[in-house]
Coordinates of C-alpha atoms (C1' of nucleotides) in Angstrom, one line a residue:
Chain A
M1 CA -49.9 -204.6 -36.7
E2 CA -52.7 -202.4 -38.0
N3 CA -54.3 -199.4 -36.6
I4 CA -57.9 -200.2 -37.2
L5 CA -59.3 -197.0 -35.7
P6 CA -59.9 -195.5 -39.1
E7 CA -61.6 -198.6 -40.2
L8 CA -63.9 -198.6 -37.1
Y9 CA -64.8 -194.9 -37.6
R10 CA -65.6 -195.5 -41.3
R11 CA -68.0 -198.2 -40.2
G12 CA -69.5 -195.9 -37.7
L13 CA -68.5 -198.2 -35.0
V14 CA -67.0 -195.7 -32.5
A15 CA -69.3 -193.9 -30.1
D16 CA -66.6 -192.7 -27.8
C17 CA -62.8 -193.0 -27.6
T18 CA -60.1 -191.8 -25.2
D19 CA -57.2 -190.0 -26.8
R20 CA -57.7 -191.2 -30.3
E21 CA -54.3 -190.2 -31.5
A22 CA -52.3 -192.0 -28.8
L23 CA -54.5 -195.1 -29.2
G24 CA -53.9 -195.0 -33.0
N25 CA -50.2 -194.9 -32.4
L26 CA -50.3 -197.7 -29.9
L27 CA -52.3 -199.9 -32.4
A28 CA -50.0 -199.1 -35.3
S29 CA -46.9 -199.8 -33.4
K30 CA -47.4 -203.0 -31.6
R31 CA -49.5 -206.0 -30.8
A32 CA -52.0 -204.5 -28.4
T33 CA -54.1 -206.6 -25.9
L34 CA -57.8 -205.5 -25.4
Y35 CA -60.8 -206.9 -23.7
V36 CA -64.5 -206.7 -23.6
G37 CA -66.7 -207.9 -20.8
F38 CA -69.8 -210.0 -21.3
D39 CA -72.5 -210.2 -18.8
P40 CA -74.0 -213.6 -17.9
T41 CA -77.3 -212.3 -17.1
A42 CA -79.1 -214.8 -19.5
D43 CA -78.1 -218.2 -20.8
S44 CA -77.5 -216.9 -24.2
L45 CA -76.0 -213.7 -25.8
H46 CA -78.3 -211.8 -28.2
V47 CA -77.7 -209.9 -31.3
G48 CA -77.1 -206.8 -29.3
S49 CA -73.8 -208.4 -28.2
L50 CA -72.8 -208.9 -31.8
V51 CA -71.2 -205.5 -32.1
P52 CA -68.7 -205.8 -29.2
L53 CA -68.1 -209.5 -30.1
L54 CA -67.4 -208.7 -33.7
G55 CA -65.4 -205.7 -32.4
L56 CA -63.0 -208.0 -30.6
A57 CA -62.8 -210.3 -33.7
R58 CA -61.9 -207.2 -35.9
F59 CA -59.1 -206.3 -33.6
Q60 CA -57.8 -209.8 -33.7
R61 CA -58.0 -209.7 -37.6
A62 CA -55.9 -206.6 -37.4
G63 CA -53.3 -208.5 -35.5
H64 CA -54.2 -207.6 -31.9
R65 CA -54.8 -209.9 -29.0
P66 CA -58.5 -210.1 -27.8
I67 CA -59.7 -211.2 -24.5
A68 CA -63.3 -211.9 -23.8
V69 CA -64.0 -211.6 -20.1
A70 CA -67.1 -213.5 -18.8
G71 CA -68.6 -211.7 -15.9
G72 CA -68.8 -214.6 -13.5
G73 CA -67.7 -212.2 -10.6
T74 CA -69.5 -209.0 -11.6
G75 CA -72.4 -211.1 -12.6
L76 CA -73.0 -211.7 -8.9
I77 CA -73.3 -207.9 -8.3
G78 CA -75.3 -206.6 -11.2
D79 CA -74.2 -203.8 -13.3
P80 CA -76.6 -200.7 -12.9
S81 CA -75.5 -199.2 -16.2
G82 CA -78.6 -198.6 -18.4
K83 CA -80.9 -200.0 -15.8
A84 CA -83.6 -197.9 -14.4
T85 CA -84.3 -200.2 -11.4
E86 CA -82.2 -202.4 -9.0
R87 CA -82.0 -205.9 -10.2
A88 CA -82.6 -209.1 -8.5
L89 CA -79.5 -211.0 -7.8
L90 CA -78.8 -213.9 -9.9
D91 CA -78.4 -217.1 -8.0
R92 CA -75.1 -218.9 -8.3
D93 CA -76.2 -222.0 -10.0
K94 CA -78.1 -220.2 -12.7
L95 CA -75.0 -217.8 -13.2
A96 CA -72.8 -220.9 -13.5
A97 CA -75.1 -222.2 -16.2
N98 CA -75.3 -219.0 -17.9
L99 CA -71.7 -218.6 -17.9
A100 CA -70.9 -222.0 -19.5
S101 CA -73.2 -221.5 -22.4
I102 CA -72.0 -217.9 -23.0
K103 CA -68.5 -218.9 -23.1
S104 CA -69.2 -221.4 -25.8
Q105 CA -70.9 -218.7 -27.8
L106 CA -68.0 -216.3 -27.4
A107 CA -65.7 -219.0 -28.7
R108 CA -67.4 -219.0 -32.1
F109 CA -66.2 -215.6 -33.0
L110 CA -62.7 -215.7 -31.9
D111 CA -59.6 -217.6 -33.1
F112 CA -57.9 -219.5 -30.3
E113 CA -55.4 -221.4 -32.6
S114 CA -53.5 -218.3 -33.9
K115 CA -49.8 -218.7 -33.5
T116 CA -49.2 -215.0 -33.0
N117 CA -52.2 -213.5 -31.3
P118 CA -54.6 -216.2 -30.0
A119 CA -57.8 -215.1 -28.3
K120 CA -58.4 -215.9 -24.6
I121 CA -61.6 -216.2 -22.5
V122 CA -61.3 -215.5 -18.8
D123 CA -63.9 -215.4 -16.0
N124 CA -63.4 -212.4 -13.6
A125 CA -64.7 -214.6 -10.7
D126 CA -61.3 -216.0 -10.8
W127 CA -59.8 -212.9 -9.2
L128 CA -62.9 -210.9 -8.0
C129 CA -64.0 -213.7 -5.8
R130 CA -60.6 -213.8 -4.1
L131 CA -60.6 -210.1 -3.0
D132 CA -60.8 -209.5 0.6
L133 CA -63.0 -206.7 1.8
I134 CA -60.6 -204.5 3.8
G135 CA -57.7 -204.9 1.3
F136 CA -60.0 -203.9 -1.4
L137 CA -61.3 -200.9 0.5
R138 CA -57.7 -199.8 1.2
D139 CA -56.2 -200.5 -2.1
I140 CA -58.7 -199.7 -4.5
G141 CA -61.6 -197.8 -2.7
K142 CA -59.3 -195.2 -1.5
R143 CA -58.6 -194.3 -5.0
F144 CA -62.1 -193.2 -5.8
T145 CA -64.2 -190.4 -4.3
V146 CA -67.8 -191.0 -3.9
N147 CA -68.2 -187.6 -5.3
A148 CA -66.9 -188.8 -8.7
M149 CA -68.8 -192.0 -8.5
I150 CA -72.2 -190.4 -8.0
A151 CA -71.5 -188.1 -10.9
K152 CA -71.4 -191.1 -13.5
E153 CA -74.7 -191.4 -15.4
S154 CA -75.4 -195.0 -14.2
V155 CA -75.4 -193.9 -10.6
R156 CA -76.8 -190.3 -10.9
S157 CA -79.9 -191.4 -12.7
R158 CA -80.7 -193.8 -10.0
M159 CA -80.0 -191.2 -7.3
E160 CA -82.4 -188.8 -8.8
D161 CA -85.0 -191.3 -9.0
R162 CA -86.3 -191.6 -5.4
E163 CA -88.6 -194.6 -6.3
S164 CA -86.0 -197.1 -7.3
G165 CA -82.8 -195.9 -5.7
I166 CA -79.6 -197.9 -5.9
S167 CA -78.1 -200.3 -3.3
F168 CA -74.7 -200.2 -2.1
T169 CA -74.1 -203.4 -4.0
E170 CA -74.7 -202.0 -7.4
F171 CA -73.1 -198.7 -6.5
S172 CA -69.9 -200.6 -5.9
Y173 CA -70.0 -202.3 -9.4
M174 CA -67.9 -199.9 -11.2
L175 CA -65.0 -200.3 -8.8
L176 CA -65.1 -204.1 -9.6
Q177 CA -65.1 -203.5 -13.3
A178 CA -62.3 -200.9 -12.9
Y179 CA -60.5 -203.6 -10.8
D180 CA -60.9 -206.1 -13.8
F181 CA -59.2 -203.7 -16.0
L182 CA -56.3 -203.1 -13.6
H183 CA -55.9 -206.7 -13.2
L184 CA -55.8 -207.5 -16.8
Y185 CA -53.4 -204.5 -17.3
R186 CA -51.1 -206.1 -14.8
T187 CA -51.3 -209.8 -15.8
E188 CA -52.0 -209.6 -19.5
G189 CA -50.6 -206.2 -20.5
C190 CA -54.0 -205.3 -21.4
E191 CA -54.2 -201.6 -22.5
L192 CA -57.6 -201.2 -24.0
Q193 CA -61.1 -202.0 -23.0
A194 CA -63.9 -201.7 -25.5
G195 CA -67.7 -202.1 -24.7
G196 CA -71.2 -200.8 -25.4
S197 CA -71.8 -197.1 -25.0
D198 CA -73.5 -197.7 -21.7
Q199 CA -70.1 -198.9 -20.4
W200 CA -68.3 -195.6 -20.8
G201 CA -68.4 -194.8 -17.1
N202 CA -67.1 -198.2 -16.0
I203 CA -64.3 -198.2 -18.7
T204 CA -63.2 -194.7 -17.7
A205 CA -63.1 -195.6 -14.0
G206 CA -60.7 -198.5 -14.9
I207 CA -58.5 -196.2 -16.9
E208 CA -58.2 -193.9 -13.9
L209 CA -57.5 -196.6 -11.6
I210 CA -54.6 -197.9 -13.7
R211 CA -53.2 -194.4 -14.0
K212 CA -53.4 -194.0 -10.2
V213 CA -52.2 -197.4 -9.2
E214 CA -49.7 -198.2 -11.8
G215 CA -49.1 -194.8 -13.3
G216 CA -49.9 -196.4 -16.6
T217 CA -51.9 -195.2 -19.6
A218 CA -54.8 -197.4 -20.7
F219 CA -57.5 -196.7 -23.3
G220 CA -61.2 -196.9 -23.7
L221 CA -63.5 -197.4 -26.7
T222 CA -67.1 -197.7 -26.8
F223 CA -69.4 -198.9 -29.7
P224 CA -72.6 -197.0 -30.5
L225 CA -76.1 -198.1 -29.3
I226 CA -77.8 -199.7 -32.1
T227 CA -80.9 -197.9 -33.3
T228 CA -83.5 -198.8 -36.0
A229 CA -85.1 -196.4 -38.3
D230 CA -88.6 -197.1 -37.2
G231 CA -87.8 -196.6 -33.7
K232 CA -88.2 -200.1 -32.7
K233 CA -85.8 -201.7 -30.2
F234 CA -82.9 -203.3 -32.1
G235 CA -82.8 -207.1 -31.7
K236 CA -86.4 -207.5 -30.8
T237 CA -89.2 -209.0 -32.8
E238 CA -92.8 -209.3 -31.9
A239 CA -91.9 -212.8 -30.7
G240 CA -89.2 -211.6 -28.5
T241 CA -85.4 -211.3 -28.3
V242 CA -83.2 -212.5 -31.2
W243 CA -80.8 -214.8 -29.5
L244 CA -77.4 -216.3 -30.7
D245 CA -78.4 -219.6 -29.3
P246 CA -79.8 -221.8 -32.2
R247 CA -82.1 -223.5 -29.6
R248 CA -83.7 -220.2 -28.6
T249 CA -83.7 -218.5 -32.0
S250 CA -83.5 -221.1 -34.9
P251 CA -80.9 -220.2 -37.7
Y252 CA -83.9 -219.7 -39.9
R253 CA -85.5 -217.1 -37.8
F254 CA -82.2 -215.6 -37.2
Y255 CA -81.6 -215.3 -40.9
Q256 CA -85.2 -213.9 -41.4
Y257 CA -84.7 -211.2 -38.7
W258 CA -81.9 -209.8 -40.9
M259 CA -83.7 -210.2 -44.0
R260 CA -86.4 -208.1 -42.8
V261 CA -84.3 -205.1 -42.0
D262 CA -85.5 -201.7 -43.0
D263 CA -83.9 -200.4 -46.3
R264 CA -82.8 -197.4 -44.2
D265 CA -80.8 -199.6 -41.8
A266 CA -79.5 -202.2 -44.2
I267 CA -76.3 -200.4 -45.2
R268 CA -75.5 -199.3 -41.8
F269 CA -76.0 -202.8 -40.5
L270 CA -73.7 -204.2 -43.0
N271 CA -70.9 -202.0 -41.6
Y272 CA -71.7 -203.0 -38.1
F273 CA -72.4 -206.6 -38.2
T274 CA -70.2 -208.1 -41.2
F275 CA -66.7 -208.0 -42.4
L276 CA -67.6 -207.1 -46.0
D277 CA -65.3 -204.5 -47.3
A278 CA -66.0 -200.8 -48.3
E279 CA -66.2 -201.7 -51.9
R280 CA -68.7 -204.5 -51.5
V281 CA -70.8 -202.4 -49.2
A282 CA -70.9 -199.5 -51.7
E283 CA -72.0 -201.8 -54.4
L284 CA -74.9 -203.0 -52.1
E285 CA -75.7 -199.5 -51.2
R286 CA -76.1 -198.8 -55.0
S287 CA -78.3 -201.7 -55.2
V288 CA -80.6 -200.6 -52.4
R289 CA -80.9 -197.1 -54.2
E290 CA -81.6 -198.4 -57.5
S291 CA -83.5 -201.6 -57.1
P292 CA -84.6 -201.9 -53.5
E293 CA -87.2 -204.6 -54.3
R294 CA -84.3 -206.9 -54.9
R295 CA -83.3 -206.8 -51.1
E296 CA -79.7 -207.6 -52.0
A297 CA -78.4 -205.8 -49.1
Q298 CA -80.6 -207.5 -46.7
A299 CA -79.9 -210.9 -48.5
A300 CA -76.1 -210.3 -47.9
L301 CA -76.5 -209.0 -44.4
A302 CA -78.7 -212.0 -43.5
F303 CA -76.3 -214.5 -45.0
E304 CA -73.1 -213.0 -43.5
V305 CA -74.4 -212.5 -40.0
T306 CA -75.9 -216.0 -40.0
A307 CA -72.7 -217.7 -41.3
L308 CA -70.7 -215.6 -38.6
T309 CA -73.1 -216.8 -35.8
H310 CA -74.1 -220.3 -36.9
G311 CA -71.7 -221.3 -39.6
A312 CA -71.8 -221.3 -43.4
E313 CA -73.8 -224.5 -43.7
A314 CA -76.6 -223.3 -41.3
A315 CA -76.6 -220.0 -43.3
R316 CA -77.0 -221.8 -46.6
A317 CA -79.8 -223.8 -45.2
A318 CA -81.7 -220.8 -43.9
R319 CA -81.3 -219.0 -47.2
R320 CA -82.5 -222.1 -49.2
A321 CA -85.5 -222.4 -46.7
S322 CA -86.3 -218.7 -47.2
E323 CA -86.2 -219.1 -51.0
V324 CA -88.7 -221.9 -50.8
L325 CA -91.1 -220.5 -48.4
F326 CA -91.2 -217.0 -49.8
G327 CA -91.0 -218.3 -53.4
G328 CA -94.6 -219.5 -53.3
E329 CA -95.2 -223.2 -54.2
V330 CA -94.2 -225.7 -51.6
A331 CA -95.6 -228.6 -53.6
G332 CA -92.6 -229.0 -55.9
V333 CA -90.0 -229.3 -53.2
S334 CA -88.0 -232.4 -52.7
E335 CA -88.5 -234.5 -49.7
A336 CA -85.0 -233.8 -48.4
D337 CA -85.5 -230.1 -48.7
L338 CA -88.8 -230.3 -47.1
A339 CA -87.6 -232.2 -44.1
E340 CA -84.8 -229.7 -43.6
I341 CA -87.2 -226.7 -44.0
A342 CA -89.7 -228.3 -41.5
G343 CA -86.7 -228.9 -39.2
D344 CA -86.1 -225.2 -39.1
M345 CA -89.5 -224.1 -38.0
P346 CA -91.4 -224.7 -34.9
T347 CA -92.8 -228.3 -35.3
T348 CA -95.7 -230.4 -33.8
K349 CA -95.5 -234.1 -34.0
L350 CA -98.8 -235.8 -34.8
P351 CA -99.9 -239.4 -35.2
K352 CA -99.6 -240.8 -38.7
D353 CA -103.5 -241.0 -39.2
F354 CA -104.1 -237.4 -38.0
A355 CA -105.0 -236.0 -41.4
A356 CA -107.0 -239.0 -42.5
G357 CA -109.8 -237.9 -40.1
S358 CA -110.3 -234.6 -41.9
P359 CA -109.8 -232.7 -38.7
P360 CA -111.0 -229.1 -38.8
L361 CA -108.2 -226.7 -39.6
V362 CA -109.1 -224.6 -36.7
D363 CA -108.3 -227.5 -34.2
A364 CA -104.9 -228.0 -35.8
L365 CA -104.1 -224.3 -35.5
V366 CA -104.8 -224.1 -31.9
R367 CA -103.1 -227.4 -31.3
C368 CA -99.8 -226.4 -32.8
G369 CA -100.1 -223.0 -31.0
L370 CA -100.2 -221.0 -34.2
C371 CA -103.5 -219.5 -32.9
K372 CA -104.1 -218.9 -29.2
S373 CA -107.8 -219.9 -29.3
K374 CA -110.4 -221.4 -31.6
G375 CA -112.0 -218.0 -31.8
E376 CA -108.7 -216.4 -32.9
A377 CA -108.1 -219.2 -35.4
R378 CA -111.6 -218.6 -36.9
R379 CA -111.0 -214.9 -37.2
D380 CA -107.6 -215.4 -39.0
L381 CA -109.2 -218.0 -41.2
A382 CA -112.2 -215.8 -42.1
G383 CA -109.8 -213.1 -42.9
G384 CA -107.8 -215.1 -45.3
G385 CA -104.7 -215.1 -43.0
I386 CA -104.2 -218.9 -42.9
Y387 CA -102.3 -220.9 -45.5
V388 CA -101.8 -224.7 -45.9
N389 CA -98.6 -225.5 -47.8
N390 CA -98.5 -221.8 -48.8
V391 CA -102.0 -222.1 -50.4
R392 CA -104.6 -219.8 -48.8
A393 CA -107.2 -221.8 -46.8
S394 CA -110.8 -221.1 -47.6
G395 CA -113.2 -220.2 -44.9
E396 CA -113.8 -220.9 -41.3
A397 CA -114.9 -224.5 -41.8
A398 CA -111.8 -225.5 -43.7
R399 CA -110.5 -229.1 -42.9
L400 CA -107.3 -230.8 -43.4
S401 CA -107.1 -234.0 -45.4
S402 CA -104.4 -236.6 -46.2
A403 CA -103.9 -235.0 -49.4
D404 CA -102.4 -232.0 -47.5
A405 CA -99.7 -234.1 -46.1
L406 CA -96.8 -233.7 -48.5
F407 CA -94.9 -237.1 -48.8
G408 CA -97.5 -238.3 -46.4
R409 CA -95.9 -236.5 -43.5
Y410 CA -95.4 -232.8 -43.7
I411 CA -98.1 -230.2 -43.5
L412 CA -96.8 -226.6 -43.5
L413 CA -99.2 -224.2 -41.8
R414 CA -98.6 -220.5 -42.1
K415 CA -100.3 -217.6 -40.5
G416 CA -100.1 -214.2 -42.1
K417 CA -97.1 -213.4 -44.2
K418 CA -94.2 -215.1 -42.4
T419 CA -95.3 -217.2 -39.3
Y420 CA -94.9 -220.9 -40.1
H421 CA -95.5 -224.0 -38.2
A422 CA -94.8 -227.7 -39.4
L423 CA -97.1 -230.5 -38.6
V424 CA -95.1 -233.8 -39.0
L425 CA -97.0 -236.9 -39.1
E426 CA -95.3 -240.1 -37.8
Chain B
rG1 C1' -97.7 -190.5 12.8
rG2 C1' -101.3 -186.9 10.0
rG3 C1' -103.7 -185.8 5.5
rG4 C1' -104.8 -186.7 0.2
rA5 C1' -105.2 -189.8 -4.5
rG6 C1' -105.4 -194.2 -6.7
rG7 C1' -105.5 -199.8 -8.1
rU8 C1' -110.2 -201.4 -14.9
rA9 C1' -108.4 -206.2 -20.1
rC10 C1' -101.0 -206.8 -22.8
rC11 C1' -100.0 -201.1 -21.6
rC12 C1' -102.2 -196.1 -20.8
rA13 C1' -107.0 -194.6 -19.8
rA14 C1' -112.7 -193.7 -19.5
rG15 C1' -116.7 -195.6 -17.0
rC16 C1' -118.9 -194.5 -11.1
rG17 C1' -126.2 -199.2 -9.9
rG18 C1' -128.9 -201.9 -15.3
rU19 C1' -128.5 -200.2 -22.4
rC20 C1' -120.7 -203.1 -19.7
rA21 C1' -117.1 -208.3 -22.3
rA22 C1' -116.6 -202.8 -20.5
rA23 C1' -115.4 -195.9 -24.6
rG24 C1' -110.7 -194.0 -26.5
rG25 C1' -105.5 -194.4 -27.6
rG26 C1' -101.0 -197.5 -27.9
rG27 C1' -99.4 -202.2 -28.8
rC28 C1' -100.2 -206.7 -31.2
rC29 C1' -102.8 -210.0 -35.2
rU30 C1' -105.0 -210.3 -40.1
rG31 C1' -106.1 -208.0 -44.9
rA32 C1' -105.3 -204.5 -49.0
rC33 C1' -101.2 -202.0 -51.5
rU34 C1' -96.0 -203.7 -52.1
rG35 C1' -90.4 -205.5 -52.3
rU36 C1' -90.4 -210.7 -46.9
rA37 C1' -89.3 -202.5 -46.8
rA38 C1' -91.4 -197.9 -45.1
rA39 C1' -95.9 -195.1 -45.3
rU40 C1' -101.0 -195.5 -45.7
rC41 C1' -106.0 -197.6 -45.4
rA42 C1' -109.6 -201.5 -43.5
rG43 C1' -111.0 -205.3 -40.0
rG44 C1' -109.9 -207.8 -35.5
rU45 C1' -108.1 -208.1 -30.4
rG46 C1' -111.6 -212.8 -23.0
rG47 C1' -113.2 -218.1 -23.7
rC48 C1' -116.7 -221.8 -25.5
rG49 C1' -120.6 -226.9 -27.9
rA50 C1' -122.1 -219.3 -29.6
rU51 C1' -128.6 -215.0 -31.7
rG52 C1' -126.9 -218.3 -25.8
rC53 C1' -123.5 -219.6 -21.8
rC54 C1' -119.0 -219.0 -18.9
rU55 C1' -114.9 -216.0 -16.8
rU56 C1' -113.0 -210.8 -16.2
rC57 C1' -112.7 -204.4 -13.5
rG58 C1' -106.5 -205.4 -6.7
rG59 C1' -108.3 -209.7 -2.6
rG60 C1' -112.5 -211.3 0.5
rG61 C1' -117.3 -210.3 2.2
rG62 C1' -122.0 -207.7 1.9
rU63 C1' -126.5 -204.5 0.0
rU64 C1' -129.6 -205.2 -4.4
rC65 C1' -134.0 -208.3 -9.0
rG66 C1' -129.3 -206.4 -10.9
rA67 C1' -122.5 -204.2 -9.0
rA68 C1' -116.6 -202.4 -12.4
rU69 C1' -120.0 -198.9 -10.2
rC70 C1' -123.0 -198.5 -3.3
rC71 C1' -121.2 -200.6 1.8
rC72 C1' -117.5 -203.2 5.1
rU73 C1' -112.7 -205.2 5.4
rC74 C1' -107.9 -206.5 3.9
rC75 C1' -103.7 -206.0 0.5
rC76 C1' -100.8 -202.8 -2.5
rU77 C1' -99.0 -198.0 -5.2
rC78 C1' -98.3 -192.9 -5.3
rC79 C1' -98.4 -187.5 -3.4
rC80 C1' -98.1 -183.8 0.5
rC81 C1' -97.1 -182.7 5.7
rA82 C1' -94.3 -184.3 10.3

RNA sequence: GGGGAGGUACCCAAGCGGUCAAAGGGGCCUGACUGUAAAUCAGGUGGCGAUGCCUUCGGGGGUUCGAAUCCCUCCCUCCCCA
């Protein structure tokens, strides 16, 4: 077994850690079991979840046993951590649907076949929903003082804000998460909980509970909040959240998100989001310093993260599509490649004879949603921001023609530098 | 329960009878420069059959030749006092 704490610190992946030395000894001496919880608040995880998710995978690679806990029970309550206002309760059907898709995403990153330390996914609804209120208040509630609970950041901030307040329901959340840890400590011998830095309060509550109830020692570790150099929110683009679900964020767009990472963030992100070793990262760091225009760090980052999330095949396809689209000429691309590239961008299907009628480009732009209105389409066109098959369109009155349909079927519309839409005639 | 302040476009915020599709800022979009980076600069940012027409200033109703601006009413938010 390997103590991977030094490795995590080297990568900048530790925000907070309880008794670092004792935890290090534990990890060095035996196969430890750890868990990370994932909230089913949406039907997909997003790139923000990658750090804890890969964190679990890192522990597994070091010989430890990871458990991913899907919050089917806690999701019914709502975690106040990091939320400025009370949240609407998720209805049970929605939650069940979210859980199902999130579980399958979690599975991608972990190894369940391992002979020695297979991963496990559990749902905390399995034990939380069986709790009875009186028993819970007597056995668990008695171990916490409200005084300590209201001192936790997640609660305090909401107590100070008279406008939003906090319901008893959300106030109780930390007890449930503490109970999760206790339960896993008892049933799985789980001694470590990791999570995002906003989870610190919940994690330490669990550690205390284990000490009080079982007299045992458990550990907590949090990952840093990911920031970007330009102050924008990590994991967001103008178009919205970058999801792990390929139906919500295509592998191409996912790849592109990482490809566009700021130079100042690229190396940090390689450490956070890939398994590349220190030597390789150092190489890439040199590359960023000496020839940033080659974007080698971004390319490596994009490929690695896309491969981890969507598989190596999808990563290669996204890379190929990127090379074509940003390489300039689309005209010389083979039909097979073109079909694949078109498949990776938003697509509008149109009748075969669409281009034959020389429709105004403006109409096509609005129809496929690349521009919100004809007025906007005209302005973009007039400003030189519209490209047909990567060739700048000329003037507001531009029209499409059958000659624009590559192989008689594909017309690649582009707005600005990087927004694509494929028209497919059939 | 009493008193006060407000609700304007994606957000903040000016306007307080015509010159208002509505200042300014942010955001966003496009362009230039570049490296699919950052910074910077420029233009744009309700819709359309477009030197005009239609919709928009919390909802509804009114006054007026004319209202985001005045009146009535309803809804909502915030602050102070009890």
